[in-house]
Coordinates of C-alpha atoms and ligand atoms in Angstrom, one line a residue:
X1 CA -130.8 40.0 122.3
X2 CA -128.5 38.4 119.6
X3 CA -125.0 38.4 120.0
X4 CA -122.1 36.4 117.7
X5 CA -118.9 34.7 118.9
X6 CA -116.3 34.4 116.5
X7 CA -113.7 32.2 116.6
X8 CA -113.2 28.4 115.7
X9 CA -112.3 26.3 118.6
X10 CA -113.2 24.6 121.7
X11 CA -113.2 27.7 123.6
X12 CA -115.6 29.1 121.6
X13 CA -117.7 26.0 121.5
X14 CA -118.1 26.4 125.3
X15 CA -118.6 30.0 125.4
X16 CA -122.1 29.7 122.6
X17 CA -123.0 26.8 124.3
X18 CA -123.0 28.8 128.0
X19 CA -124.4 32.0 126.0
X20 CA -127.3 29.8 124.7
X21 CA -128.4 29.0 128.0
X22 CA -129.7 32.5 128.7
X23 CA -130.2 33.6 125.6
X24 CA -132.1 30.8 123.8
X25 CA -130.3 28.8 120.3
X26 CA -131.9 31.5 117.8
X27 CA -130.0 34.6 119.2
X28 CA -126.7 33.0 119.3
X29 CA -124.1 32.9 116.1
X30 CA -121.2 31.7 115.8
X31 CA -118.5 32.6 113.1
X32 CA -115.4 31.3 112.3
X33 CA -113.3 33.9 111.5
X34 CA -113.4 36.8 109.5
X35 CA -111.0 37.8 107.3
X36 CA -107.3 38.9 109.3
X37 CA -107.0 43.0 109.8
X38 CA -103.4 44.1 108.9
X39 CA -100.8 42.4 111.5
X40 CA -99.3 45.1 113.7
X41 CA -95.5 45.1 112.6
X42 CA -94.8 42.5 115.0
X43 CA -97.2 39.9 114.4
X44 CA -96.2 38.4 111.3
X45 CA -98.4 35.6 110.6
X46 CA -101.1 34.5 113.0
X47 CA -102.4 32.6 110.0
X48 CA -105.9 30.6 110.4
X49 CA -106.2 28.8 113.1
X50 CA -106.1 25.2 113.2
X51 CA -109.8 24.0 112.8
X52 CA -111.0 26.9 110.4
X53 CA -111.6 26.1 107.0
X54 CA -110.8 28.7 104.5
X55 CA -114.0 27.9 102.9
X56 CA -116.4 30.2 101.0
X57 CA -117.4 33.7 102.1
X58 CA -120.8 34.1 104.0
X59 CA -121.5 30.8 105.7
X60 CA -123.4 31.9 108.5
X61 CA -125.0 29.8 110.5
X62 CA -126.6 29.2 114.1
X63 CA -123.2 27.5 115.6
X64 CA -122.0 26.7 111.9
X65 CA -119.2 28.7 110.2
X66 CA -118.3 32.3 108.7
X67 CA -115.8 31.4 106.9
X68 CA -114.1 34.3 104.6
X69 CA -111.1 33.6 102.4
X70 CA -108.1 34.3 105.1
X71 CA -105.7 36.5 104.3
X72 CA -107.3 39.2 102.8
X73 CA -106.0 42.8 103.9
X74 CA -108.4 44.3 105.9
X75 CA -108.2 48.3 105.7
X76 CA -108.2 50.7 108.8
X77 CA -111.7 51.3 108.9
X78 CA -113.3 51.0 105.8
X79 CA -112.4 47.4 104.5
X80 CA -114.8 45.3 102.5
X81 CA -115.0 42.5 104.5
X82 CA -115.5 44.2 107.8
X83 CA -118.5 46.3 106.0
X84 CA -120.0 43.1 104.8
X85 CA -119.9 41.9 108.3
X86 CA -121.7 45.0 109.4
X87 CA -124.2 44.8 107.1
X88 CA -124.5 41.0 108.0
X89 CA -124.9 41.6 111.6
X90 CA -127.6 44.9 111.0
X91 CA -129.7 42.4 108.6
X92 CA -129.9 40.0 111.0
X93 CA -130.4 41.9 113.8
X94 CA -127.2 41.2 115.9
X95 CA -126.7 43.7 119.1
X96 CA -123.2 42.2 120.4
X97 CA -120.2 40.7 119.2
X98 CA -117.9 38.1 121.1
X99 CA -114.6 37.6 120.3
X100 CA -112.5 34.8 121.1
X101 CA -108.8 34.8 120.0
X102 CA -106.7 37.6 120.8
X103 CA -106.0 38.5 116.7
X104 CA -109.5 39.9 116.7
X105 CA -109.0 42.7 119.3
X106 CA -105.4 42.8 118.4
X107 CA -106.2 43.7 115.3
X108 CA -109.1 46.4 116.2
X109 CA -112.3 44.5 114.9
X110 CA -114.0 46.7 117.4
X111 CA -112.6 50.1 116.0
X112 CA -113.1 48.9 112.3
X113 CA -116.6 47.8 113.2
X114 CA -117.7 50.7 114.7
X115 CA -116.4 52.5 112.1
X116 CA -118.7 50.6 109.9
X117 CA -121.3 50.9 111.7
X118 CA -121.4 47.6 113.4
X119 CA -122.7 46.3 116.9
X120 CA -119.9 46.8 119.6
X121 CA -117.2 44.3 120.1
X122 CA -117.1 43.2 124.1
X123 CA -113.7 43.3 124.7
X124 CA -110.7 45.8 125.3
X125 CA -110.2 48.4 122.7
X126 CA -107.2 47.8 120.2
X127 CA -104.7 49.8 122.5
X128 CA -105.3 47.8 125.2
X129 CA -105.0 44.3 123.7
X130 CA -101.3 45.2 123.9
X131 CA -101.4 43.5 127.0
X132 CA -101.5 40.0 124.7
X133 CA -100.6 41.7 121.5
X134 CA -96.9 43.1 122.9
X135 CA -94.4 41.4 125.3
X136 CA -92.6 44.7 125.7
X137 CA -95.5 46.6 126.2
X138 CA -97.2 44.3 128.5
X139 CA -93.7 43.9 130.7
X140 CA -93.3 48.0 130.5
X141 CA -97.4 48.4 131.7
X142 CA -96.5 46.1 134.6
X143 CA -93.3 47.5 135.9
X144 CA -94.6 51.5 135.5
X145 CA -97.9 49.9 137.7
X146 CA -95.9 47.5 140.2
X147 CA -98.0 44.3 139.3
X148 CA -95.6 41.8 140.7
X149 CA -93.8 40.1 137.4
X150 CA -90.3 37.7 136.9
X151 CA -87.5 40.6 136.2
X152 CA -86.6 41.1 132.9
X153 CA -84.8 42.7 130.1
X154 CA -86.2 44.6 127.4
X155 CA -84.0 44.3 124.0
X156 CA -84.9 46.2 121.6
X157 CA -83.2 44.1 118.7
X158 CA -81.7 40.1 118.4
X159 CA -78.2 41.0 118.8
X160 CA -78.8 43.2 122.7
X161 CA -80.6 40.0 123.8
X162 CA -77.6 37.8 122.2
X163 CA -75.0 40.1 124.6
X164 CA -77.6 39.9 127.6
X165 CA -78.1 36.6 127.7
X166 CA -74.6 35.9 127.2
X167 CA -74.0 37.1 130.7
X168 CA -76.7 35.7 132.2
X169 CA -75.5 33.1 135.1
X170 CA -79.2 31.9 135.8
X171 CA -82.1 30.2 133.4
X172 CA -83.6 32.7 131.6
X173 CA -87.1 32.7 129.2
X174 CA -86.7 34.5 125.7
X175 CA -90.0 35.8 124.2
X176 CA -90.3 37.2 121.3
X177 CA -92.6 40.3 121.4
X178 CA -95.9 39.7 119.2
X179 CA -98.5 37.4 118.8
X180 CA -96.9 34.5 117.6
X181 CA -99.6 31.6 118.6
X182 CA -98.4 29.9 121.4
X183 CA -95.3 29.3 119.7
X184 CA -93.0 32.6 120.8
X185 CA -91.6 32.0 124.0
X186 CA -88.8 29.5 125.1
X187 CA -88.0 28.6 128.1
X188 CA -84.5 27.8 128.6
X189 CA -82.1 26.1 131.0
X190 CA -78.6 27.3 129.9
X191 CA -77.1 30.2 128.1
X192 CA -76.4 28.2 124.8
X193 CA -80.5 27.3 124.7
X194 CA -81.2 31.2 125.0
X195 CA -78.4 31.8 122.5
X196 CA -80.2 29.3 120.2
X197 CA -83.7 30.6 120.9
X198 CA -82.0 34.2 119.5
X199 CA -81.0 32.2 116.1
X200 CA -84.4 31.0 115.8
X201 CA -86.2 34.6 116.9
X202 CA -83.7 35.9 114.5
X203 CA -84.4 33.6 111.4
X204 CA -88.1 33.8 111.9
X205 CA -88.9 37.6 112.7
X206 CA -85.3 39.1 111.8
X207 CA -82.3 40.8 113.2
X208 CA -85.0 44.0 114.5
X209 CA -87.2 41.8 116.4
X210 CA -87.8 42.8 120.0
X211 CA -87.1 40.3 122.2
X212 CA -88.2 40.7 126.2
X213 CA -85.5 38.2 128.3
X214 CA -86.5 37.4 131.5
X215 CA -85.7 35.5 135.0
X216 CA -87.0 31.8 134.5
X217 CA -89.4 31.3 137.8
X218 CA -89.8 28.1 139.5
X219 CA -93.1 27.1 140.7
X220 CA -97.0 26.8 139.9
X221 CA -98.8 28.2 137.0
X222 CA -102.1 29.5 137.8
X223 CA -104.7 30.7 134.8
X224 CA -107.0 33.2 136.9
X225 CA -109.9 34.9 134.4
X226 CA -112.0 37.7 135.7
X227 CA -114.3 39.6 134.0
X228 CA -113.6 43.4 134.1
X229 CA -114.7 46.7 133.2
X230 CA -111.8 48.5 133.8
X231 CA -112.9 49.6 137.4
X232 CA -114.0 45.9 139.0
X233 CA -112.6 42.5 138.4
X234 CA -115.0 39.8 139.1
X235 CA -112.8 36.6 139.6
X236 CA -113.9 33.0 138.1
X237 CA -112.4 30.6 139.9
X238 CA -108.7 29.3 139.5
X239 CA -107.5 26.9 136.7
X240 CA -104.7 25.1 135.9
X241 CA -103.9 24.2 132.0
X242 CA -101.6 21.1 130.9
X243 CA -99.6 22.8 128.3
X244 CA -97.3 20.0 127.4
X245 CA -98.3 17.3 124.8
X246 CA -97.1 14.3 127.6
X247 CA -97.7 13.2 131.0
X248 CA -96.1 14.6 133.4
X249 CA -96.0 17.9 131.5
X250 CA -92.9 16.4 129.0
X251 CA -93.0 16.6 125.6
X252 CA -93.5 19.3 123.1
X253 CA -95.6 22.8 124.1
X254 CA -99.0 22.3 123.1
X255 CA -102.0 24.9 122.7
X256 CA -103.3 23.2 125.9
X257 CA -104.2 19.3 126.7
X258 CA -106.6 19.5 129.2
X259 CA -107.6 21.8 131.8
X260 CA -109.3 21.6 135.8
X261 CA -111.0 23.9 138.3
X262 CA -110.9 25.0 140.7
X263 CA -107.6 24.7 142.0
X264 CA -107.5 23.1 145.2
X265 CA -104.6 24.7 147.2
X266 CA -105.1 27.9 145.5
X267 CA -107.0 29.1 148.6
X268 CA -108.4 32.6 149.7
X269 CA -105.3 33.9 151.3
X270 CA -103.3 33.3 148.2
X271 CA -106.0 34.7 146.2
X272 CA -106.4 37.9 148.3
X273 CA -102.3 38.3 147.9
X274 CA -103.0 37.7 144.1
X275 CA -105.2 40.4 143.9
X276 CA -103.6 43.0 146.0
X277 CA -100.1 42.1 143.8
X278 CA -101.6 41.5 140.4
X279 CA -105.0 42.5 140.2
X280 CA -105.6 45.6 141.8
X281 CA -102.4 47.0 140.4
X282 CA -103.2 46.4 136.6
X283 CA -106.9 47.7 137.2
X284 CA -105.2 51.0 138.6
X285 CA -102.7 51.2 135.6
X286 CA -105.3 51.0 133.3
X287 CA -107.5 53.4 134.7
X288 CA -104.6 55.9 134.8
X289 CA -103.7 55.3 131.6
X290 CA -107.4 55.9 130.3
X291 CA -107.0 52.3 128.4
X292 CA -110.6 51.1 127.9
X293 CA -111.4 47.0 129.0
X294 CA -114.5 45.0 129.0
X295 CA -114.7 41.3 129.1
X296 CA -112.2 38.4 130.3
X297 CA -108.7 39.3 131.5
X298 CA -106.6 36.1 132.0
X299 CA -103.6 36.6 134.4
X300 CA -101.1 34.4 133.7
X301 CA -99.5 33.3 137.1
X302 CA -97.0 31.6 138.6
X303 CA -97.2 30.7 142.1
X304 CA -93.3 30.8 143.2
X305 CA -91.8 30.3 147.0
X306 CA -91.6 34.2 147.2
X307 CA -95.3 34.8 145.6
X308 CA -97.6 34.9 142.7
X309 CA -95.7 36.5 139.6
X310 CA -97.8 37.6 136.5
X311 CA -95.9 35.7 133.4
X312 CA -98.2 37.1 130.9
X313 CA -101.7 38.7 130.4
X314 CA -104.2 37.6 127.6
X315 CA -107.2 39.7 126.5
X316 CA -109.5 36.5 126.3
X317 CA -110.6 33.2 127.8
X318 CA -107.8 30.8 127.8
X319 CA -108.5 27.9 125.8
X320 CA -108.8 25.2 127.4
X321 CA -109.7 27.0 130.2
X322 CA -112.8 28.6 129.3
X323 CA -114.3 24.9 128.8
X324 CA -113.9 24.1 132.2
X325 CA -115.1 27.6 133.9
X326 CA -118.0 27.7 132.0
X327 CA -119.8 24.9 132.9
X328 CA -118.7 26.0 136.4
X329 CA -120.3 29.1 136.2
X330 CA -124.0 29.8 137.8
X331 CA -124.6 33.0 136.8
X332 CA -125.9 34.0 133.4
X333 CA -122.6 34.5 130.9
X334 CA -123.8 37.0 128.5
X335 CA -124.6 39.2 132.0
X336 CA -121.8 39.7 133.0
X337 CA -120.1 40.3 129.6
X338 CA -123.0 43.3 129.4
X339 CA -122.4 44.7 132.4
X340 CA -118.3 44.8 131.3
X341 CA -119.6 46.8 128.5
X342 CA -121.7 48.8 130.4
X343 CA -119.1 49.7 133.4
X344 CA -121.5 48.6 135.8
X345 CA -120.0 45.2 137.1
X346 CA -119.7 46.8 140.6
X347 CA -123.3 46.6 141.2
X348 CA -122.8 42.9 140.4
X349 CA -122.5 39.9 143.0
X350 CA -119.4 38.4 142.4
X351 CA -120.2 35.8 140.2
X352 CA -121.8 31.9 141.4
X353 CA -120.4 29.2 141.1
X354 CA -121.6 25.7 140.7
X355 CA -120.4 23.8 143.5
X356 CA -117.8 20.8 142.6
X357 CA -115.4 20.7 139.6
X358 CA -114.5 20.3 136.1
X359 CA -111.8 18.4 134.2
X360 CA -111.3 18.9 130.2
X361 CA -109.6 15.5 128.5
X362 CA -108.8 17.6 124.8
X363 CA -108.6 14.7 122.7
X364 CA -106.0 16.0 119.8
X365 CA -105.0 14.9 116.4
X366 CA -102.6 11.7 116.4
X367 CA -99.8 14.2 115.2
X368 CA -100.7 17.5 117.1
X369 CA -98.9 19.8 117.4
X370 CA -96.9 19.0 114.5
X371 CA -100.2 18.7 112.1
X372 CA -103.5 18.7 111.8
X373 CA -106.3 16.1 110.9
X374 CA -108.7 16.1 108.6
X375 CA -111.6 13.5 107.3
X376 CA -111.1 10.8 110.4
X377 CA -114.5 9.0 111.5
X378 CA -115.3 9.7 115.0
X379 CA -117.3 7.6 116.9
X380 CA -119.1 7.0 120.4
X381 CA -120.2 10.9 120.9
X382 CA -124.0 10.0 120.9
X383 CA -123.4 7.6 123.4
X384 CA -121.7 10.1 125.9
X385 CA -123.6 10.0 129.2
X386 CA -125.5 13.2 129.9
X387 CA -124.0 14.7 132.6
X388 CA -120.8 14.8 130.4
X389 CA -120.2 17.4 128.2
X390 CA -118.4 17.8 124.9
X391 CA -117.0 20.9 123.2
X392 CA -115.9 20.9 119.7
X393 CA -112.6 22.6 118.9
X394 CA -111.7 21.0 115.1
X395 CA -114.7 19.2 113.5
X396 CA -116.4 19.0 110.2
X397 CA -119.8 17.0 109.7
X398 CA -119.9 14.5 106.6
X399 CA -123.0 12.1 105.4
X400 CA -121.2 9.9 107.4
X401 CA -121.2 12.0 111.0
X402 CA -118.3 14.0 112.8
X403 CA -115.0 13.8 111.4
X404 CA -111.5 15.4 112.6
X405 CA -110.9 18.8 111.3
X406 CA -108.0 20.1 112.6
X407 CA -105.5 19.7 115.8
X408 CA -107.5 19.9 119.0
X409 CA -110.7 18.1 118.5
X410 CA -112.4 18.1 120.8
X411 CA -112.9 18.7 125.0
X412 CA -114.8 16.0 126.8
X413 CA -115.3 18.0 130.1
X414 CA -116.5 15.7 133.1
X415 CA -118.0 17.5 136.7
X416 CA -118.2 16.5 139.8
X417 CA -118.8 17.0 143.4
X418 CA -114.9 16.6 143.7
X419 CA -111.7 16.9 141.4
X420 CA -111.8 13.6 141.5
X421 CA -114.6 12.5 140.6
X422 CA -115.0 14.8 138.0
X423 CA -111.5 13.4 136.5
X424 CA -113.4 10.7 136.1
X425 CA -115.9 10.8 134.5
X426 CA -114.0 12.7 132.2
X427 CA -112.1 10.0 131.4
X428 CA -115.1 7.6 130.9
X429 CA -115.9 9.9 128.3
X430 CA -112.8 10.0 126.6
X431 CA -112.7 5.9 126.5
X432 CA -116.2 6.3 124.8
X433 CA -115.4 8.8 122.1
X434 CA -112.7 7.9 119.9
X435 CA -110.9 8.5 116.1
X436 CA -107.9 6.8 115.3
X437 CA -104.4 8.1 116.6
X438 CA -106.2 10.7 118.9
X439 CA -103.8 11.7 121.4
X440 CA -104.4 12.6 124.9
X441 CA -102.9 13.1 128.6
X442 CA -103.8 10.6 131.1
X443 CA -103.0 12.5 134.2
X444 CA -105.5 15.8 133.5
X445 CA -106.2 17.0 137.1
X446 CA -104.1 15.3 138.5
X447 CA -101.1 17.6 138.9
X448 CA -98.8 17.5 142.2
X449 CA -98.1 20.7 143.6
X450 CA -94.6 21.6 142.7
X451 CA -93.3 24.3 144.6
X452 CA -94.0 24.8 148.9
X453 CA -95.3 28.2 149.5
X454 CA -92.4 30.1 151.8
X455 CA -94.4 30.1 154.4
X456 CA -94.6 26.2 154.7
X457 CA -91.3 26.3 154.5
X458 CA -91.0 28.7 157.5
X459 CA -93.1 27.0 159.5
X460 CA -90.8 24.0 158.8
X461 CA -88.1 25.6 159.6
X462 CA -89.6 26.8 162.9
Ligands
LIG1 P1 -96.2 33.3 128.2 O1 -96.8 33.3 126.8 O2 -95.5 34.6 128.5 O3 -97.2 33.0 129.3 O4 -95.3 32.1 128.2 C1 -95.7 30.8 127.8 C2 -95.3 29.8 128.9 O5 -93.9 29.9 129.1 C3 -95.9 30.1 130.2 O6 -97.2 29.5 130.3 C4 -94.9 29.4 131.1 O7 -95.1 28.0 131.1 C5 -93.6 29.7 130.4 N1 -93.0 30.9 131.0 C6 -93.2 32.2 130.6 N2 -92.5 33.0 131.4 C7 -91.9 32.3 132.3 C8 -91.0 32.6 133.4 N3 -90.6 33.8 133.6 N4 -90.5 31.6 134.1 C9 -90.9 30.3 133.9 N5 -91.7 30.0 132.9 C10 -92.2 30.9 132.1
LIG2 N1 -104.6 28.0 127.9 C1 -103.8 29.1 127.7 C2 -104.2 30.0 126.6 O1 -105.3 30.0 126.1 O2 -103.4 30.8 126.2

């Protein structure tokens, strides 16, 4: 069986190399990107990623690039580019495709492909990416199926949010309601940081822009992936991503730092109250609303003193998530993403898990987020010990070796028997790989618990 994964970053890096374990180097591809499908109204720009280079049409390559100029309007069904990647995938014989980011299901690869007579995307049909793909929508879906969310207000323009937040006593979050990379969602202390969150909503996506406002929780953030088919969710284990560019989770938002699993005090009883709150809830509002799913669901959690809370959904792997699970994972990848496709996870095991766990150090560009590298030697990745492993989210390979390409180069992901130890060796990896100006957070894994579950507290109260 040959499958391709498109997308360009270190997520993607770790789900070909987990797909190449089963399925052998020949029948896995990996493409870049191809070109963007119209935006839905609300998604403006979700330009190239960092790490993708706009470079010449049909690069295809085992693990190498796609590239295809980006930009170019792709049509409903019938668009150039989306035929030519049809035909591509026919010649060479290609029976799946795997998406990565959200913009590809967002923007109905699957439908367009299909269409054009393409192999079937694994993933949820372009109605259902709406989870990711719409802030409103995804807050609507979860209150009409009582998954257990932060309240909120739904504004349907700049200036509602502006007179809701103005009366707003507590911390509230403003998001703005499409795709907007990472970068659409403010978390605020006080009224006059909403208020300017709404000027900057405003200026960027204009006065029309829905805008979901909602209660600022205090507690734990959780990622939890499963793989679904609409009818089972087969859980991988808990994660935690270090979002901030600092230690100590200061400094600016970041696409993600670093990464660990499991998480230790995310235990079974919280995990069962996760799934009969969360889970179970959105697998029963899809169902009754007919909206087709295969593939990973990431639930977005936080863990507050009254419960977990579902702060978003994402239609994919979180990156960098997915290079932590992965290596985590026993069971054969591509499995489970075939029996997604093929409804018939239910007459799968939950899924194995290596014992132990997994830190990702993302070593980043010495100005990410603010911009991106490109043409800086790196050095020391051939003498990486073995049991450590390396994904690469931004590179390019000159005479000369690897060389940054972008803003998050590149996940050194350590394992071990315990967190611990696996933080380690992560980090003996990271002082053995190096470019100049890479930036990284010293304290990956090492998180404290923020927030006591209510019941600790009752039983301290007893
Ligand atoms: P989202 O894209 O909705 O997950 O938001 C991005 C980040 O904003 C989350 O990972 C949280 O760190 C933070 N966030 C979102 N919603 C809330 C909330 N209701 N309370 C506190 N933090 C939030
Ligand atoms: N690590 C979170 C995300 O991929 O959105």
């Amino acid at each position: 069986m040959k499958v391709v994964v498109i997308g360009a970053g270190g997520r993607e890096a770790a789900l070909t190399w987990k797909l190449i374990q089963t399925l052998g180097h020949a029948n896995v591809y990996r493409v870049r990107d191809i070109p963007r499908r119209p935006s839905t109204p609300t998604s403006p720009s979700h330009g190239t990623p960092l790490g993708t280079s706009p470079s010449a049409s049909h690069g295809v390559a085992h693990g190498g690039a796609h590239g295809a100029a980006p930009g170019s309007p792709l049509g409903a069904t019938l668009d150039p580019a989306v035929a030519d990647f049809a035909d591509w995938c026919r010649e060479e014989g290609i029976g799946y495709v795997i998406p990565g980011p959200e913009a590809i299901v967002a923007d109905g690869l699957g439908e367009a492909l299909a269409a054009a007579g393409g192999p079937p995307v694994i993933g949820p049909a372009r109605a259902t990416a709406r989870l990711e793909s719409s802030k409103t929508w995804a807050k609507e879906f979860m209150l009409r199926h009582g998954v257990a969310t932060a309240p909120a207000y739904l504004a349907d323009s700049v200036a509602a949010a502006r007179r809701r937040a103005a009366e707003e006593s507590g911390p509230v979050v403003v998001k703005f309601d499409g795709l907007a990379a990472g970068k659409g969602v403010w978390v605020c202390d006080t009224a006059a940081d909403a208020l300017a969150a709404l000027d900057l909503v405003e200026a960027r996506y204009g006065p029309d822009a829905p805008v979901v406002l909602e209660e600022r929780l205090a507690g734990d953030e959780i990622s939890l992936i499963g793989f679904t088919d609409g009818e089972t969710c087969h859980l991988l284990p808990p994660a935690q991503d270090h979002k901030q560019l600092e230690d100590g989770d200061r400094g600016p938002n970041t696409g993600g730092m670093g990464a660990f699993a499991p998480v230790p005090w995310c235990d079974h009883p919280l995990l069962d109250e996760i799934d009969r709150t969360i889970v179970a809830p959105t697998l029963r509002g899809l169902r009754a609303e007919g909206l087709p799913y295969a593939g990973p669901l990431f639930f977005g959690l936080m863990i507050t003193a009254h419960g977990p809370r579902l702060l978003e959904y994402n239609v994919r792997f979180g990156d960098p998530e997915a290079q932590v699970l992965l290596p985590l994972l026993a069971d054969d990848l591509f499995g489970l993403y075939l029996a997604a496709h093929e409804r018939r996870l239910a007459d799968l095991p939950p899924p194995r898990q290596h014992a132990g766990a997994a830190v990702g150090v993302v070593l980043a560009a010495p100005r990410y987020p603010h911009a991106a590298s490109h043409g800086l030697r790196i050095t020391g990745l051939e003498d990486l010990p073995a049991d450590l492993l390396v994904f690469h989210g931004a590179t390019r390979q000159s005479d000369a070796g690897w060389e940054t390409d972008g803003g998050r180069i590149l996940t050194i992901v350590g394992r071990g028997p315990t967190l611990e130890t696996a933080r380690q060796r992560a980090y003996a990896g990271v002082e053995t790989v190096s470019f100049i100006g890479r930036r990284f957070r010293r304290d990956i894994g090492q998180r404290p618990r923020r927030a006591l579950p209510a019941a600790t507290w009752q039983e301290k109260a007893a």
